[in-house]
mmCIF file of C-alpha atoms in Angstrom:
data_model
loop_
_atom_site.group_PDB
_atom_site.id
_atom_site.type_symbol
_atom_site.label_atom_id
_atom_site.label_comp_id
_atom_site.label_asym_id
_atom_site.label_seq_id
_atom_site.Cartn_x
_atom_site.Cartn_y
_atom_site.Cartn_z
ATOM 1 C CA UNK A 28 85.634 97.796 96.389
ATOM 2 C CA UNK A 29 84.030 101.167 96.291
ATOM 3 C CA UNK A 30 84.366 102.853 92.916
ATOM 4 C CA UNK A 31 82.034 105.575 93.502
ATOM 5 C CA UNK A 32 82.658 108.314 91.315
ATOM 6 C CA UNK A 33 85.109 111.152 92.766
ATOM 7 C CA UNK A 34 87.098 108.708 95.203
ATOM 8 C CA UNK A 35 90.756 108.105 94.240
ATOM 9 C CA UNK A 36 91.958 105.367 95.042
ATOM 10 C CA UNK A 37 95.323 104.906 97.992
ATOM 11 C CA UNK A 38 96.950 102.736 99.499
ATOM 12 C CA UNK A 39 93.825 101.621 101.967
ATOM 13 C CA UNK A 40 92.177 100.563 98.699
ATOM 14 C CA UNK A 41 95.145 98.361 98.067
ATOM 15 C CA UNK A 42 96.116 96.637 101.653
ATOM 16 C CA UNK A 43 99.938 97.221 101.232
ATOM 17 C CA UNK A 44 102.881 94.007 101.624
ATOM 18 C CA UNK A 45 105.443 96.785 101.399
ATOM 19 C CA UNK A 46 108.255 94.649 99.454
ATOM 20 C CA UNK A 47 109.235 92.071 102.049
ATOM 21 C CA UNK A 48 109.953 88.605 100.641
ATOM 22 C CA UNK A 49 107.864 85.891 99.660
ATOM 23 C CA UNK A 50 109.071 83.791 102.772
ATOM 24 C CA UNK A 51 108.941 86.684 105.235
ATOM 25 C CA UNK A 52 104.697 86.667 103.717
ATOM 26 C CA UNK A 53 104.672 83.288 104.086
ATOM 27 C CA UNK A 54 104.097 82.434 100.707
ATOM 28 C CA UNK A 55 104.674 78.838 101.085
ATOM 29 C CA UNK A 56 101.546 78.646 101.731
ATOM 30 C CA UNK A 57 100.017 81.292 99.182
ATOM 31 C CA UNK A 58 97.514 79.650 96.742
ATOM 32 C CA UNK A 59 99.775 79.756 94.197
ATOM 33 C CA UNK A 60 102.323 77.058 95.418
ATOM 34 C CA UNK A 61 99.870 74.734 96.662
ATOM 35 C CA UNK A 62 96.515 72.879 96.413
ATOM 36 C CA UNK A 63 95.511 70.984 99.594
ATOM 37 C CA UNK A 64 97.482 68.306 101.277
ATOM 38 C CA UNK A 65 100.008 66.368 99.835
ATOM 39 C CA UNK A 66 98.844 68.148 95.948
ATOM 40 C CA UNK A 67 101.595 70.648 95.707
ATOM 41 C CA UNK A 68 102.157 72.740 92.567
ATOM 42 C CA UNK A 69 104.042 75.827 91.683
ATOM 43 C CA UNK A 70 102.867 78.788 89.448
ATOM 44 C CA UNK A 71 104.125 81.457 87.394
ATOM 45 C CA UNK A 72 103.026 84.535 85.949
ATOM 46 C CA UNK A 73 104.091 85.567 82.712
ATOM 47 C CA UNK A 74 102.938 89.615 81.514
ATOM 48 C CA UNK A 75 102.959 89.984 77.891
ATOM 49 C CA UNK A 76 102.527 92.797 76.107
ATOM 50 C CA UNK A 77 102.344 93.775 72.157
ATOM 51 C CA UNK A 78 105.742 94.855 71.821
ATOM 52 C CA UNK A 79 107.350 97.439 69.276
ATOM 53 C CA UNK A 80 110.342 98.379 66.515
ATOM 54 C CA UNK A 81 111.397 100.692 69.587
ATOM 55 C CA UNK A 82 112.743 97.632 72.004
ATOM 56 C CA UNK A 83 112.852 100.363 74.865
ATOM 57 C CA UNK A 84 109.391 101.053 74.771
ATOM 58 C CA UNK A 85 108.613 97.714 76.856
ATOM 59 C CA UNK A 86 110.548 98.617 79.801
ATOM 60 C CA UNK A 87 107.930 99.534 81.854
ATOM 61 C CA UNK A 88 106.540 96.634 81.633
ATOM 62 C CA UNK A 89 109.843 95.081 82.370
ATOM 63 C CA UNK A 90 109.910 96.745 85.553
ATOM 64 C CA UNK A 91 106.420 96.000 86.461
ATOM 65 C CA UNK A 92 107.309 92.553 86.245
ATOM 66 C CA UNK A 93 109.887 93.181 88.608
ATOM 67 C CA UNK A 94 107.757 95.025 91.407
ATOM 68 C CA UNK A 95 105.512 91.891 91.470
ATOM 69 C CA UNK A 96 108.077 89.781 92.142
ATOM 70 C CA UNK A 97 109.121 91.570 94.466
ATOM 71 C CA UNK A 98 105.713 91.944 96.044
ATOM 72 C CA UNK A 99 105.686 87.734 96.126
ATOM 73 C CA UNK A 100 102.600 87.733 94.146
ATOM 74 C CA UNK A 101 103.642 84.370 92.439
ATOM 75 C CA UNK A 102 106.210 82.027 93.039
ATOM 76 C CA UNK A 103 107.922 83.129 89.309
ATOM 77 C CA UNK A 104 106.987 86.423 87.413
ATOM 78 C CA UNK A 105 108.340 87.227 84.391
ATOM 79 C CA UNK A 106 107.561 89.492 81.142
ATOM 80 C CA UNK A 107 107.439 88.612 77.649
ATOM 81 C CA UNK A 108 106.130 90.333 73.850
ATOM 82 C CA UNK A 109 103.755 89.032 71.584
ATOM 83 C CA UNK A 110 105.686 91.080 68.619
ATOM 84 C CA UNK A 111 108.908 92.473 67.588
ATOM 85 C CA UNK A 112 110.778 92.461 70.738
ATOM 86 C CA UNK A 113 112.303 89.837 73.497
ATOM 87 C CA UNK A 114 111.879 87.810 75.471
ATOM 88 C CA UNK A 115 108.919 86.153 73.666
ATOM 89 C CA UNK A 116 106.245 83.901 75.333
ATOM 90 C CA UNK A 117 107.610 80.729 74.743
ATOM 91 C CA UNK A 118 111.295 81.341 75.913
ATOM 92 C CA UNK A 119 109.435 82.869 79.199
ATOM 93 C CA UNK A 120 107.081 79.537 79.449
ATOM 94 C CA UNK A 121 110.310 77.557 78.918
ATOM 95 C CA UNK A 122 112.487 79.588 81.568
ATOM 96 C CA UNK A 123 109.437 79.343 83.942
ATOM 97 C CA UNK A 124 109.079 75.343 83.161
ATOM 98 C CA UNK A 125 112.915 74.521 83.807
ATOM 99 C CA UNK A 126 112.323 76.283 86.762
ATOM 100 C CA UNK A 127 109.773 73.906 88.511
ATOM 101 C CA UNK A 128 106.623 75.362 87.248
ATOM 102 C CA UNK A 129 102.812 73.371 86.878
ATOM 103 C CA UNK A 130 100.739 76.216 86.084
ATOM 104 C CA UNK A 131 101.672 79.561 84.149
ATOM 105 C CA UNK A 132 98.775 82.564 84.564
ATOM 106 C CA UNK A 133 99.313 84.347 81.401
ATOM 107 C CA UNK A 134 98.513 88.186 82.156
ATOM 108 C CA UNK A 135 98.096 90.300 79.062
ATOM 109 C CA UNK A 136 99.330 93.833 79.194
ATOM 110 C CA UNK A 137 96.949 95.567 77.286
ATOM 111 C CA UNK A 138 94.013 98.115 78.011
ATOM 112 C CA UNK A 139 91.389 95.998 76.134
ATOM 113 C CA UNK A 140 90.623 92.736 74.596
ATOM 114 C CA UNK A 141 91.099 93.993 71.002
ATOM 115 C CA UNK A 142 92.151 91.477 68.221
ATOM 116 C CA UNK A 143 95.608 90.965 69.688
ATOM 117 C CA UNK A 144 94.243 89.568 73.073
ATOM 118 C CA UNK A 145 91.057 88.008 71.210
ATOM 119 C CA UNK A 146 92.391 86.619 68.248
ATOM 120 C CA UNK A 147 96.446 86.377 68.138
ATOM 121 C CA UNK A 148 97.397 85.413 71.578
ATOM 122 C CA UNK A 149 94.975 82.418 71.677
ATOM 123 C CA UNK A 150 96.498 80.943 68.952
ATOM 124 C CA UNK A 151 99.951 81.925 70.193
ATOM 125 C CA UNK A 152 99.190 80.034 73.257
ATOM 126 C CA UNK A 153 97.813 76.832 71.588
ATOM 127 C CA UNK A 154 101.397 76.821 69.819
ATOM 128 C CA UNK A 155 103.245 76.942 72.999
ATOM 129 C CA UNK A 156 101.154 74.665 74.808
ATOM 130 C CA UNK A 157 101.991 71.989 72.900
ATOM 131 C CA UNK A 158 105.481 71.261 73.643
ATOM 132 C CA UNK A 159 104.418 71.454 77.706
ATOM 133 C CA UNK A 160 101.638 68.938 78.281
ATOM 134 C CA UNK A 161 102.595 68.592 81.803
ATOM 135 C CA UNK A 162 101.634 72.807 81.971
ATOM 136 C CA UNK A 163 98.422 74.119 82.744
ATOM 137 C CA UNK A 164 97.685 77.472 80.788
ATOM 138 C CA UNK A 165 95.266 80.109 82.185
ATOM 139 C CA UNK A 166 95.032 83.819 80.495
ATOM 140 C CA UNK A 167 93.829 86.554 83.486
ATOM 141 C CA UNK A 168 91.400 89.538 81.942
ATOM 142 C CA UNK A 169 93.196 92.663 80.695
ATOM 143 C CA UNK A 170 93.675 95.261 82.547
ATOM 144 C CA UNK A 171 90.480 97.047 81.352
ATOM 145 C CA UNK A 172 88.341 99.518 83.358
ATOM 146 C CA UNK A 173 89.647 98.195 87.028
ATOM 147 C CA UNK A 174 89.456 101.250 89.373
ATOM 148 C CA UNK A 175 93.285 101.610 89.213
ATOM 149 C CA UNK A 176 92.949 102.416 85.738
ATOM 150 C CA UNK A 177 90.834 105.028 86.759
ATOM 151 C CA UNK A 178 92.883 106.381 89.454
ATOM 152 C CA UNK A 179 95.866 106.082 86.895
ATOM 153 C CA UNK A 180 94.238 107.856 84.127
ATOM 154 C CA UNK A 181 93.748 111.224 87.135
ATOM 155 C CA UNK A 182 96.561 110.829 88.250
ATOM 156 C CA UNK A 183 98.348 111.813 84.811
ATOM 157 C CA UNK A 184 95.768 114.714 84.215
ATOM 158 C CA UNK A 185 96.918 115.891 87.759
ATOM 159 C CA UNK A 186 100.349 116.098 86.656
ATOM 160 C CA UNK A 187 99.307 117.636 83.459
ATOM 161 C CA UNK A 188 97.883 120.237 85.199
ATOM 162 C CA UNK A 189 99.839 121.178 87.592
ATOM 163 C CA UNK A 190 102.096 122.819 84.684
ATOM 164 C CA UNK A 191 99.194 124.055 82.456
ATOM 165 C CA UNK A 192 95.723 124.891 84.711
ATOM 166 C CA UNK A 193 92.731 124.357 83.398
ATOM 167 C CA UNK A 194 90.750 127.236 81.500
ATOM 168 C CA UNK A 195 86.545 126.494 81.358
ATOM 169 C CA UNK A 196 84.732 125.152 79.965
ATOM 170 C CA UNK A 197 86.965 122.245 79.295
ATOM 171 C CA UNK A 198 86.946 119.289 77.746
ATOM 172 C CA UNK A 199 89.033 116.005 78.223
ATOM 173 C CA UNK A 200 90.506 113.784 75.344
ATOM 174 C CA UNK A 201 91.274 110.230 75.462
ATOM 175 C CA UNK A 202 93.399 109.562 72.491
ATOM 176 C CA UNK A 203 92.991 105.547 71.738
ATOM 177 C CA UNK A 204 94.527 103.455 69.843
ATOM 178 C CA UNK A 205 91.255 101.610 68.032
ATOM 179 C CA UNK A 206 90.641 98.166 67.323
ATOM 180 C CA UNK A 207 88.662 96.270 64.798
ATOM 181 C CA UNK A 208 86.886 94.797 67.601
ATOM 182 C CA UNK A 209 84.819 97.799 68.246
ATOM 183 C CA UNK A 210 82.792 96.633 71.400
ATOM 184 C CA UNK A 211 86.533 95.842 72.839
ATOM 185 C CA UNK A 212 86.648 99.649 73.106
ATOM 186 C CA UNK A 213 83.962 100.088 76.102
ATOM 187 C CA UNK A 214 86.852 100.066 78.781
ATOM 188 C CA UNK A 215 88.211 103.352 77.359
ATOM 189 C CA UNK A 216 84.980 104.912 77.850
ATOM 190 C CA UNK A 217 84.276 103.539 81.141
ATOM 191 C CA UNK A 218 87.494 104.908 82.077
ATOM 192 C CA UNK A 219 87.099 108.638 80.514
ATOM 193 C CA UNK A 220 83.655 108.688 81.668
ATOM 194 C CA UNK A 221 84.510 108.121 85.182
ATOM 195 C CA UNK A 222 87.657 110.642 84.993
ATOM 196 C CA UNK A 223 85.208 113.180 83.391
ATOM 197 C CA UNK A 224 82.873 113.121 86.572
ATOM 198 C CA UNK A 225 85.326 112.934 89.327
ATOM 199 C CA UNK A 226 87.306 115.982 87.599
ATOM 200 C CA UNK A 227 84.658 117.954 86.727
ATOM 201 C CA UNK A 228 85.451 118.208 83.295
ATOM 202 C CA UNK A 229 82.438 119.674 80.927
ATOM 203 C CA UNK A 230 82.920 117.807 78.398
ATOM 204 C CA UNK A 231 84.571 114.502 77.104
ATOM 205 C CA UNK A 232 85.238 112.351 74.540
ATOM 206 C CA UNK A 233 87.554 109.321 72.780
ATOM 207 C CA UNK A 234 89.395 109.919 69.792
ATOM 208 C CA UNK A 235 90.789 106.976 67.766
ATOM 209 C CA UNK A 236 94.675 106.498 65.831
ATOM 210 C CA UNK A 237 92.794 103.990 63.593
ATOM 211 C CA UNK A 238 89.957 101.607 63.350
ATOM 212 C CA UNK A 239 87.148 103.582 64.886
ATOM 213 C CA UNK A 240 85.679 106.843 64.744
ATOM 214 C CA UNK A 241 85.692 109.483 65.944
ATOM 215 C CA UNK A 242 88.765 109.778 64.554
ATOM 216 C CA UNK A 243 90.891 112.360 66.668
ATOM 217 C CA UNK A 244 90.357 115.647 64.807
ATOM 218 C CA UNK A 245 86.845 114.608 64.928
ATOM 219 C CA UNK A 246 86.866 114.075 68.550
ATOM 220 C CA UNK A 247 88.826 117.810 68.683
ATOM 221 C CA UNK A 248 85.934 119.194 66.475
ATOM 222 C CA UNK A 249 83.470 117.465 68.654
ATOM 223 C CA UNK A 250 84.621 119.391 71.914
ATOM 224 C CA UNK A 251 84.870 122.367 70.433
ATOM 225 C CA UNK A 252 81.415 122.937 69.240
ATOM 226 C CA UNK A 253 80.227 122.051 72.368
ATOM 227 C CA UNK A 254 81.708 124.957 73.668
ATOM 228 C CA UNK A 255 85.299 123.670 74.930
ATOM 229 C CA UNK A 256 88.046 126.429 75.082
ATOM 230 C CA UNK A 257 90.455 123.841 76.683
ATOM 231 C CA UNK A 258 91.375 120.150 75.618
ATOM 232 C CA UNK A 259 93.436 118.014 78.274
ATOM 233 C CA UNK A 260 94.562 115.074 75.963
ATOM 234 C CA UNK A 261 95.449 112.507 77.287
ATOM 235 C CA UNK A 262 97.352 108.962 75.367
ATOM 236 C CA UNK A 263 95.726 106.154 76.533
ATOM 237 C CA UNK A 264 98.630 104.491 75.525
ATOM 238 C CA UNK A 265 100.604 102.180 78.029
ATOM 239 C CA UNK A 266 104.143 102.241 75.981
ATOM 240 C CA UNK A 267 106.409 105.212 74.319
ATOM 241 C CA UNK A 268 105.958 103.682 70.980
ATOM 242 C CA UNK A 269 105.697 105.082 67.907
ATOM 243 C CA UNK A 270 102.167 106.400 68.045
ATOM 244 C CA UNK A 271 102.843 108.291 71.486
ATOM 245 C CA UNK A 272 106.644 109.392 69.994
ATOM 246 C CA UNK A 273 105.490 110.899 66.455
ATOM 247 C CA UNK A 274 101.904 110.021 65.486
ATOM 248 C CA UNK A 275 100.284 111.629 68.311
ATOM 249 C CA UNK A 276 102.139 114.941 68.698
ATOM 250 C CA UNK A 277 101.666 115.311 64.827
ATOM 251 C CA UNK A 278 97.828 114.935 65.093
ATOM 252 C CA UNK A 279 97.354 117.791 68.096
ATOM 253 C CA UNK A 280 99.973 120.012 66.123
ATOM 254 C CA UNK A 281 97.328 119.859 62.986
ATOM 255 C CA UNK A 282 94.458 120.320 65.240
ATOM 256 C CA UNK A 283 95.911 123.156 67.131
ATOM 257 C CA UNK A 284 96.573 125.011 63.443
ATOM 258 C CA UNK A 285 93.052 124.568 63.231
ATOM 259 C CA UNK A 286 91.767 125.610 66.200
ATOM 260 C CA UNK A 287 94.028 128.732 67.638
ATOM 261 C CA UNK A 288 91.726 130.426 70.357
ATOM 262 C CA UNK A 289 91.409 126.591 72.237
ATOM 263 C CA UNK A 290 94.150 125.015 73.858
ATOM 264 C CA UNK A 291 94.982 121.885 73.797
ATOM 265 C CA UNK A 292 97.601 120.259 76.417
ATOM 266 C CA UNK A 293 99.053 117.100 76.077
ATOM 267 C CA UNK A 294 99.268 115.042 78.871
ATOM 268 C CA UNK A 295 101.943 112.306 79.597
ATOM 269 C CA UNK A 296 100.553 108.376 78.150
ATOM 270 C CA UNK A 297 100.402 105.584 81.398
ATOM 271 C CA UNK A 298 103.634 104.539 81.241
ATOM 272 C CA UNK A 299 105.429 103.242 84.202
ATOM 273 C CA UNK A 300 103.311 103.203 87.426
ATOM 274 C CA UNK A 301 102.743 100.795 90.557
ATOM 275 C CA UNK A 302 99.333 101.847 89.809
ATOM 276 C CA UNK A 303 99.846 98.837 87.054
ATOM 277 C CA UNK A 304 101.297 96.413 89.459
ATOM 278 C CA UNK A 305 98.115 96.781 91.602
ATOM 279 C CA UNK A 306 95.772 95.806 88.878
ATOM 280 C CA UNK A 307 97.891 92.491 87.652
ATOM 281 C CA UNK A 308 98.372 91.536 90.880
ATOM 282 C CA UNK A 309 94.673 92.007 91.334
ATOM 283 C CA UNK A 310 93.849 90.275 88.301
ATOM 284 C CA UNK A 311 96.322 87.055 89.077
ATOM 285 C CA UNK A 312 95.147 86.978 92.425
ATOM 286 C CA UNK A 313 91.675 86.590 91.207
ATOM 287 C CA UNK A 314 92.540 83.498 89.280
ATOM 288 C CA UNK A 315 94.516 81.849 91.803
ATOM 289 C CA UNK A 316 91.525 82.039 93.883
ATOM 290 C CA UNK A 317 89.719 80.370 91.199
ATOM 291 C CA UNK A 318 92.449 77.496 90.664
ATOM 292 C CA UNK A 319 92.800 76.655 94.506
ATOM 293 C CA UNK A 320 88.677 76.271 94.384
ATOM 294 C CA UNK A 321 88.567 73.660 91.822
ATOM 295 C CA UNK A 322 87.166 70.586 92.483
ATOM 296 C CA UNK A 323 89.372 69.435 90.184
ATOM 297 C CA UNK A 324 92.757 70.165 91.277
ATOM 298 C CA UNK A 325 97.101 69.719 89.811
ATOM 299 C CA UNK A 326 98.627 67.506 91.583
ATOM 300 C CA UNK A 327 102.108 68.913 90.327
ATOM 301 C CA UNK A 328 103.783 67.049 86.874
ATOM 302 C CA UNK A 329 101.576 63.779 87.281
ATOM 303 C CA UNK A 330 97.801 65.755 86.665
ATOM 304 C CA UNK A 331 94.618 63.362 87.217
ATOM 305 C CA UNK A 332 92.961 61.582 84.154
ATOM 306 C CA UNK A 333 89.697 63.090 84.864
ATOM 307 C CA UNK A 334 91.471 66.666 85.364
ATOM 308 C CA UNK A 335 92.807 66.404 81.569
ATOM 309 C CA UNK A 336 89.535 65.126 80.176
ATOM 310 C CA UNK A 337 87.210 67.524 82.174
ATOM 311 C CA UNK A 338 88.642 71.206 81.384
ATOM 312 C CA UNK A 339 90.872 72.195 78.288
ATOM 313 C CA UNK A 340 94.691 73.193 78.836
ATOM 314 C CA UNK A 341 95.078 76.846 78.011
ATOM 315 C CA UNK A 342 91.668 78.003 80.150
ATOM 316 C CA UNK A 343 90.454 82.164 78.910
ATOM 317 C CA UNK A 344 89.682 83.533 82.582
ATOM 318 C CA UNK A 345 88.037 86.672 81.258
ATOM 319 C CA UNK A 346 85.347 86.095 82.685
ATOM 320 C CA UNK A 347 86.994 86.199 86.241
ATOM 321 C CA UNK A 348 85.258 88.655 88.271
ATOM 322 C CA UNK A 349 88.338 90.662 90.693
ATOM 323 C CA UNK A 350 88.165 89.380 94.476
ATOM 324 C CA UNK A 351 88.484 92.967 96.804
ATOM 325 C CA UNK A 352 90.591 90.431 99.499
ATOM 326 C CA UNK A 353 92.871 89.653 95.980
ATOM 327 C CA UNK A 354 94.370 93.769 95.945
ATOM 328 C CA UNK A 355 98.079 94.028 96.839
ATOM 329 C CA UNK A 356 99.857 97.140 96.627
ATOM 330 C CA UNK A 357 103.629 98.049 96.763
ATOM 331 C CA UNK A 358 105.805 100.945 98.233
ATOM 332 C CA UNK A 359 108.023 103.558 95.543
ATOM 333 C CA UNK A 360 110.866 102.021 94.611
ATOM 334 C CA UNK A 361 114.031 103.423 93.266
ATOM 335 C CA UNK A 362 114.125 103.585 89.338
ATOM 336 C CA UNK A 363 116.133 101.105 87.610
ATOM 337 C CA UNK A 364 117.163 102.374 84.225
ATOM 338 C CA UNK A 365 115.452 100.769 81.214
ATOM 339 C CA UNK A 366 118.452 99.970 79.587
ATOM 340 C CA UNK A 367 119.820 97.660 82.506
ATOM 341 C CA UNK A 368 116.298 96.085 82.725
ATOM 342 C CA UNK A 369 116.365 95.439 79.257
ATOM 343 C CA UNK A 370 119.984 93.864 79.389
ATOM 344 C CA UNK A 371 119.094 91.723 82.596
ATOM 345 C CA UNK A 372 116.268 90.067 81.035
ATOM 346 C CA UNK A 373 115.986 90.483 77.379
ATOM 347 C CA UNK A 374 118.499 88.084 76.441
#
């Protein structure tokens, strides 16, 4: 894929399947129902995310879950929270397994691989892997610095702009949420960095909620005596949780107090895009690849003896690399209200 700097990405970057059904794509024969003749296996992709106190703040996530199914890009695709909210992991892995499914790609909805992807969710998944020996587990990367990201990221400055032009020399903000992982952090600035030089802003930085530094009234400072007279901020944030709803807006109020003759503009956080759909499908795609291409291969409930001996259960795919012929893309859709989302599969 090209990801030269200054190139947004559209739909001929994503080859689109519009939202015709998985039989009308002939998806009984996509890799992720079946693995050479007579070895037939069905797989499921289950999103989870952190999620928060605020139970609405995981609809968009909800409803990405959705537009991949609709899109066909695996047999089942459901969503599920690693905290606070429902449906958790193991009621998806057990809706998904009473449904017919061998093999359950677990797609974490978060922007890095920070302690919660790293740390908790492993161990989550050893837990739920237990009572489904017949179930192969594979976690996809995060959605990191994938060029969608990118193209997300502008396309929320655009918007931003559009109400509040830009004054020079300007700077741009991330505002992150940290991690005690530092190195998990380099996907942010890939991300910024790249939005920086395609938008021609002067100057940029990351700011950080917690964890890390610069903090983000250090970042602010930062900008400013570089010689920035406008901030665009934007909330690298994928939910409307509490940080985005009240930390956040605090923050740039105290920094704007403090700096009167610059102004900053807060930009909406990532929230609900197909943008996201693009990457996970990217990023499932990628690993299905991988699965059909095993030597080693499910042959549905009954799995080989040298299959279980020669690879562990719940496989980390980080290391997948994304496969260009793997990119799917959808049409808009019409909104469905987070409430009924939440209703429809929360329960």
């Amino acid at each position: 894929m090209d990801t030269t700097p200054g190139r947004l990405l559209a739909d001929r970057e994503f080859p689109g399947t519009g939202n015709a059904s998985a039989r009308q794509r002939g998806l009984e024969n996509w890799p992720g129902n079946r693995f050479g003749e007579g070895a037939t296996t069905m797989q499921a992709v289950i999103l989870i995310g952190h999620g928060s106190l605020r139970s609405a703040s995981g609809a968009s996530m909800i409803r990405i879950a959705a537009r991949l199914r609709e899109r066909g890009v695996a047999p089942l695709v459901e969503a599920s929270f690693l905290n606070y909210s429902r449906p958790t992991l193991a009621e998806m892995v057990e809706k998904c397994h009473a449904q017919g499914a061998t093999t359950v790609i677990v797609q974490p909805y978060f922007l890095i691989e920070g302690t919660y992807v790293q740390q908790d969710l492993p161990a989550l998944l050893q837990d739920v892997a237990r009572a489904y020996p017949d179930l192969d587990f594979h976690v996809a990367p995060v959605l990191g610095d994938h060029p969608a990201m990118v193209a997300l990221a502008r396309r929320r400055v655009q918007e931003a702009e559009a109400d509040a032009p830009r004054r020079r020399p300007a700077g741009l903000l991330f505002l992150a949420h940290g991690t005690p992982l530092p190195a998990a952090n380099r996907p942010v600035y890939s991300v910024m960095q790249q939005v920086q030089v395609q938008m021609g802003f002067t100057y940029g930085q990351v700011g950080f909620l917690d964890c890390n530094e610069p903090e983000i009234s250090q970042a602010v400072q930062q900008l400013v005596e570089d010689g920035a007279r406008y901030i665009l901020a934007l909330p690298y944030f994928l939910h409307m949780g509490r940080h985005v709803r009240e930390d956040l807006p605090g923050i740039l109020a105290e920094v704007r107090r403090r700096y009167p003759a610059v102004t900053i503009h807060l930009a909406r956080h990532l929230d609900y895009d197909l943008l996201l759909a693009d990457v996970i499908a990217h990023r499932a795609a990628a690993v299905q690849e991988q699965l059909a291409a095993m030597p080693c291969r499910p042959a549905g409930v009954g799995r080989e003896a040298a299959c279980r001996a020669g690879r562990a259960q719940v496989v980390m795919a980080h290391w997948l690399a994304p496969s260009p012929k793997a990119q799917l893309a959808g049409s808009l859709e019409s909104v469905e209200t987070a409430g009924t989302l939440l209703e429809r599969i929360g329960g």
